[in-house]
CSV table of C-alpha atoms in Angstrom, one decimal:
chain,number,residue,atom,x,y,z
A,272,MET,CA,100.9,220.9,94.1
A,273,PRO,CA,97.7,219.8,95.7
A,274,ALA,CA,96.8,223.6,95.8
A,275,LEU,CA,97.4,223.9,92.0
A,276,ALA,CA,95.3,220.8,91.1
A,277,ALA,CA,92.4,222.5,93.2
A,278,LEU,CA,92.7,225.6,91.2
A,279,ALA,CA,92.5,223.8,87.9
A,280,HIS,CA,89.1,222.6,88.9
A,281,SER,CA,87.8,226.1,89.6
A,282,VAL,CA,85.6,227.7,87.0
A,283,GLY,CA,83.9,231.1,86.9
A,284,PRO,CA,80.0,231.7,87.4
A,285,LEU,CA,79.1,230.1,84.1
A,286,THR,CA,78.1,233.2,82.2
A,287,PRO,CA,74.7,234.2,84.0
A,288,HIS,CA,74.7,237.4,82.2
A,289,LEU,CA,73.9,235.6,79.0
A,290,TYR,CA,70.8,234.2,80.6
A,291,ALA,CA,69.2,237.1,82.2
A,292,PRO,CA,65.5,236.9,82.5
A,293,ASP,CA,63.4,239.9,81.7
A,294,ALA,CA,59.6,240.8,81.1
A,295,VAL,CA,59.8,239.3,77.5
A,296,ARG,CA,61.4,236.1,78.6
A,297,PRO,CA,60.7,235.8,82.4
A,298,LEU,CA,62.2,232.3,82.5
A,299,ARG,CA,65.7,231.4,81.2
A,300,ALA,CA,67.4,228.0,81.7
A,301,LYS,CA,71.0,226.9,81.0
A,302,GLU,CA,73.0,223.4,81.2
A,303,HIS,CA,76.5,222.6,81.9
A,304,PHE,CA,78.1,219.3,82.0
A,305,LEU,CA,80.8,219.4,84.7
A,306,SER,CA,83.2,216.9,86.2
A,307,ALA,CA,83.4,215.7,89.9
A,308,ASP,CA,85.2,218.2,92.2
A,309,THR,CA,84.8,221.2,89.8
A,310,GLN,CA,84.0,224.3,91.9
A,311,VAL,CA,82.1,227.2,90.5
A,312,GLU,CA,83.3,230.3,92.2
A,313,PRO,CA,81.1,232.4,94.4
A,314,HIS,CA,79.0,234.9,92.6
A,315,THR,CA,75.7,236.7,92.8
A,316,HIS,CA,72.9,237.9,90.4
A,317,PRO,CA,69.8,240.2,90.7
A,318,TRP,CA,67.3,237.3,90.3
A,319,PRO,CA,66.4,234.2,92.0
A,320,GLN,CA,67.1,230.8,90.5
A,321,LEU,CA,66.5,227.0,90.8
A,322,THR,CA,69.5,224.7,90.7
A,323,PHE,CA,69.0,221.1,90.1
A,324,SER,CA,70.8,218.1,88.2
A,325,THR,CA,69.5,215.6,86.0
A,326,ARG,CA,72.2,213.2,87.1
A,327,GLY,CA,75.0,213.6,89.7
A,328,VAL,CA,75.1,215.2,93.1
A,329,ILE,CA,76.0,218.7,93.6
A,330,ARG,CA,76.6,221.0,96.8
A,331,LEU,CA,75.7,224.7,96.8
A,332,SER,CA,77.0,226.8,99.5
A,333,THR,CA,76.1,230.2,100.7
A,334,ARG,CA,77.3,232.4,103.5
A,335,ASP,CA,74.8,230.6,106.0
A,336,GLY,CA,74.8,227.0,104.9
A,337,SER,CA,75.8,224.2,102.6
A,338,TYR,CA,73.2,222.2,100.6
A,339,ILE,CA,73.5,218.6,99.1
A,340,ILE,CA,71.3,218.3,96.2
A,341,PRO,CA,70.6,214.9,94.4
A,342,PRO,CA,68.7,214.6,91.0
A,343,SER,CA,65.4,214.1,92.9
A,344,ARG,CA,65.7,217.8,94.5
A,345,ALA,CA,66.3,221.3,93.5
A,346,LEU,CA,67.4,224.3,95.4
A,347,TRP,CA,65.7,227.7,95.3
A,348,VAL,CA,68.4,230.6,95.7
A,349,PRO,CA,66.8,234.0,96.4
A,350,ALA,CA,68.1,237.1,94.4
A,351,ASP,CA,71.3,238.7,95.5
A,352,VAL,CA,72.5,235.9,97.6
A,353,PRO,CA,76.1,235.0,96.9
A,354,HIS,CA,76.7,231.3,96.3
A,355,SER,CA,79.1,228.7,95.0
A,356,ILE,CA,78.7,225.2,93.7
A,357,THR,CA,80.9,222.1,94.1
A,358,LEU,CA,80.3,218.9,92.1
A,359,VAL,CA,80.1,215.9,94.3
A,360,GLU,CA,80.4,213.6,91.2
A,361,ASP,CA,80.1,214.1,87.4
A,362,ALA,CA,76.7,215.9,86.8
A,363,GLU,CA,74.7,217.5,84.4
A,364,LEU,CA,74.1,221.0,86.1
A,365,ARG,CA,70.8,222.6,85.3
A,366,THR,CA,69.8,226.4,86.2
A,367,VAL,CA,66.5,228.0,85.8
A,368,TYR,CA,66.6,231.9,86.4
A,369,LEU,CA,63.2,233.7,87.2
A,370,HIS,CA,62.5,237.3,86.8
A,371,ARG,CA,62.4,239.1,90.1
A,372,TRP,CA,58.6,239.5,90.1
A,373,LEU,CA,58.2,235.8,89.6
A,374,GLY,CA,58.2,233.0,92.1
A,375,PRO,CA,57.7,232.5,95.8
A,376,ASP,CA,58.6,235.4,98.3
A,377,TRP,CA,61.3,233.1,100.1
A,378,ALA,CA,64.0,235.1,101.7
A,379,ARG,CA,66.3,231.9,102.4
A,380,CYS,CA,67.5,229.1,100.2
A,381,GLU,CA,65.0,226.3,100.1
A,382,VAL,CA,65.5,222.6,99.2
A,383,LEU,CA,62.5,221.3,97.3
A,384,GLU,CA,61.3,217.9,95.9
A,385,ILE,CA,61.0,217.7,92.3
A,386,SER,CA,57.7,216.5,91.0
A,387,PRO,CA,57.4,215.0,87.6
A,388,LEU,CA,55.6,218.0,86.4
A,389,LEU,CA,58.1,220.4,87.8
A,390,ARG,CA,61.0,218.4,86.1
A,391,ALA,CA,59.1,218.3,82.8
A,392,LEU,CA,58.5,222.2,83.0
A,393,MET,CA,62.4,222.9,83.8
A,394,LEU,CA,63.6,220.6,81.2
A,395,ALA,CA,61.0,222.0,78.5
A,396,LEU,CA,62.9,225.6,78.6
A,397,ASP,CA,65.5,226.4,75.9
A,398,THR,CA,68.9,226.7,77.1
A,399,THR,CA,70.3,228.9,74.3
A,400,PRO,CA,72.6,232.0,75.5
A,401,ASP,CA,72.0,235.5,74.3
A,402,GLY,CA,73.6,236.3,71.3
A,403,LEU,CA,72.5,233.1,69.5
A,404,PRO,CA,68.8,232.4,68.0
A,405,PRO,CA,66.9,230.1,70.1
A,406,ALA,CA,66.7,226.3,69.4
A,407,ASP,CA,62.8,226.9,68.9
A,408,PRO,CA,61.7,230.4,67.7
A,409,ALA,CA,58.7,229.9,69.8
A,410,SER,CA,60.7,229.6,72.9
A,411,PRO,CA,60.1,233.1,74.3
A,412,GLN,CA,56.3,232.5,74.0
A,413,ARG,CA,56.6,229.2,75.6
A,414,GLU,CA,58.5,230.6,78.4
A,415,ARG,CA,55.6,233.1,79.0
A,416,TRP,CA,53.1,230.2,79.0
A,417,ILE,CA,55.3,227.9,81.3
A,418,ALA,CA,56.2,230.6,83.8
A,419,PRO,CA,52.8,230.7,85.8
A,420,LEU,CA,52.6,227.0,86.0
A,421,LEU,CA,56.1,226.4,87.1
A,422,VAL,CA,55.8,229.0,89.9
A,423,ASP,CA,52.6,227.3,91.0
A,424,GLU,CA,54.3,223.8,91.0
A,425,LEU,CA,57.1,225.5,93.1
A,426,GLU,CA,54.7,226.8,95.8
A,427,ARG,CA,53.3,223.4,96.0
A,428,ALA,CA,56.6,221.6,96.4
A,429,GLN,CA,57.6,219.8,99.5
A,430,GLN,CA,60.4,221.6,101.3
A,431,ILE,CA,63.1,219.4,102.8
A,432,ARG,CA,65.1,220.6,105.9
A,433,ILE,CA,68.8,219.0,105.3
A,434,ASP,CA,70.9,222.0,105.1
A,435,VAL,CA,74.0,222.2,107.0
A,436,PRO,CA,74.4,225.8,108.6
A,437,LEU,CA,78.0,227.3,108.3
A,438,PRO,CA,79.4,229.9,110.7
A,439,GLN,CA,80.7,233.4,110.1
A,440,ASP,CA,83.8,232.8,112.2
A,441,LYS,CA,86.8,232.2,109.8
A,442,ARG,CA,88.5,229.6,111.8
A,443,LEU,CA,85.2,227.6,112.5
A,444,ARG,CA,84.1,227.9,108.9
A,445,GLN,CA,87.4,226.3,107.8
A,446,LEU,CA,86.8,223.3,110.3
A,447,CYS,CA,83.3,223.0,109.0
A,448,GLU,CA,84.3,223.1,105.3
A,449,ALA,CA,86.9,220.4,106.1
A,450,VAL,CA,84.2,218.1,107.3
A,451,LEU,CA,82.0,218.7,104.3
A,452,ARG,CA,84.9,218.0,101.9
A,453,ALA,CA,85.7,214.6,103.8
A,454,PRO,CA,82.8,213.3,105.9
A,455,ASP,CA,84.6,210.0,106.3
A,456,ASP,CA,87.4,211.7,108.4
A,457,ARG,CA,86.6,210.8,112.0
A,458,ALA,CA,89.1,213.2,113.5
A,459,THR,CA,88.0,214.4,117.1
A,460,LEU,CA,87.1,217.9,117.8
A,461,ALA,CA,90.2,218.5,119.7
A,462,GLU,CA,92.4,217.3,116.6
A,463,ARG,CA,90.5,219.7,114.4
A,464,ALA,CA,90.7,222.4,116.9
A,465,ARG,CA,94.6,222.1,116.9
A,466,GLY,CA,94.5,222.2,113.0
A,467,ILE,CA,92.8,225.6,113.2
A,468,GLY,CA,95.0,227.1,116.0
A,469,ALA,CA,92.3,227.0,118.7
A,470,SER,CA,91.6,225.0,121.9
A,471,GLU,CA,88.8,222.4,122.0
A,472,ARG,CA,86.8,224.6,124.6
A,473,THR,CA,86.9,227.5,122.2
A,474,VAL,CA,85.7,225.7,119.2
A,475,ALA,CA,82.9,224.0,121.4
A,476,ARG,CA,81.9,227.5,122.4
A,477,LEU,CA,82.0,228.7,118.8
A,478,PHE,CA,79.7,225.9,117.8
A,479,ARG,CA,77.1,226.9,120.4
A,480,ASP,CA,77.4,230.6,119.8
A,481,GLN,CA,77.5,230.8,116.0
A,482,LEU,CA,75.3,228.0,115.1
A,483,GLY,CA,73.1,227.1,118.1
A,484,MET,CA,74.3,223.7,118.3
A,485,SER,CA,77.1,221.4,119.5
A,486,TRP,CA,79.7,219.9,117.6
A,487,GLN,CA,78.2,216.5,117.8
A,488,ALA,CA,74.9,217.7,116.5
A,489,TRP,CA,76.3,219.7,113.7
A,490,ARG,CA,78.6,216.9,112.5
A,491,GLN,CA,75.6,214.5,112.6
A,492,GLN,CA,73.7,217.1,110.4
A,493,ALA,CA,76.7,217.1,107.9
A,494,VAL,CA,76.8,213.2,107.8
A,495,LEU,CA,73.2,213.0,107.1
A,496,ALA,CA,73.3,215.5,104.4
A,497,HIS,CA,76.2,213.4,102.9
A,498,ALA,CA,74.3,210.0,103.5
A,499,LEU,CA,71.0,210.8,102.1
A,500,PRO,CA,71.9,211.4,98.4
A,501,LEU,CA,74.0,208.2,98.5
A,502,LEU,CA,70.9,206.1,99.8
A,503,ALA,CA,68.5,207.7,97.4
A,504,ARG,CA,70.8,206.7,94.5
A,505,GLY,CA,70.5,203.1,95.8
A,506,MET,CA,74.1,202.6,97.2
A,507,ALA,CA,74.4,199.8,99.6
A,508,VAL,CA,74.1,200.7,103.3
A,509,SER,CA,77.7,199.4,104.1
A,510,GLN,CA,79.2,201.6,101.4
A,511,VAL,CA,77.3,204.6,102.8
A,512,ALA,CA,78.5,203.9,106.3
A,513,THR,CA,82.1,203.5,105.0
A,514,ALA,CA,81.7,206.9,103.0
A,515,CYS,CA,80.6,208.6,106.3
A,516,GLY,CA,83.4,207.2,108.3
A,517,TYR,CA,81.7,204.6,110.2
A,518,ALA,CA,83.6,201.6,111.2
A,519,THR,CA,80.4,199.3,111.3
A,520,ASP,CA,77.1,199.4,109.7
A,521,SER,CA,75.2,198.8,112.9
A,522,ALA,CA,76.7,202.1,114.3
A,523,PHE,CA,75.6,204.1,111.2
A,524,CYS,CA,72.3,202.6,111.2
A,525,ALA,CA,71.8,203.4,115.0
A,526,MET,CA,72.7,207.1,114.4
A,527,PHE,CA,70.6,207.3,111.0
A,528,LYS,CA,67.4,205.8,112.9
A,529,GLN,CA,67.9,208.0,116.0
A,530,ALA,CA,68.2,211.1,113.7
A,531,THR,CA,65.4,210.4,111.4
A,532,GLY,CA,63.2,208.0,112.9
A,533,LYS,CA,63.7,205.3,110.0
A,534,SER,CA,66.4,202.9,109.0
A,535,PRO,CA,68.6,203.5,106.1
A,536,THR,CA,67.1,200.6,104.2
A,537,ALA,CA,63.5,202.2,104.7
A,538,PHE,CA,64.6,205.3,103.4
A,539,GLN,CA,66.1,203.6,100.3
A,540,HIS,CA,62.8,201.7,99.7
A,541,ARG,CA,60.9,205.1,100.0
A,542,ARG,CA,62.9,206.8,97.5
A,543,ARG,CA,62.6,203.9,94.8
């Protein structure tokens, strides 16, 4: 039954073909209101995109990594990169598609801080799909005017390195995705290795070979990626520590400060 329940929350790629950008309309935007635990199936398209939410946290995954995106950030996904999306909580998902000749020449996904101007430009775009008249007849012209300013603002945006790399090895990827689904689970590496039918030594070697880091370093990165959006939304440090599987606030704060150079409280103050 749990598998059936998970399937019920899986949806297709949200009709990107109805929002294809072209020379006449170089920017296209769409919006979807989705509930927590909804999973948008893996898909790809021949143009780059910006993904963000006006409320709610989302997780976008590619073959190479997983990215946690709170409302203060957007994710650049290059053209032809297969990706899927998981709703961490109820969210208003927004996507901006750009014509292939628009935008920065970034070969990999980039997490970006959203400036007030960039947010305003993205939200000003019409979200009507092909086959229906735009809400504003002037939308195609406005999109052409907005395009160069939006691209300039993209190139000025601060890039944030909080992605969680994912391995190619199927067994190790299964282990890593289980951690991302339940970051509060403090199972040891030996316990997780048994769950995928491997020895602890083999899994430790796979982490070094495939991801260039130890299990402990990777898990810390995954926990930080989960904790940062919660702190940015103002959640109490004690609640964030529990959500990340820490028995005490002090242990969580020590890990956080060692990794980031700042306390969780200082990060909250900076984000407000």
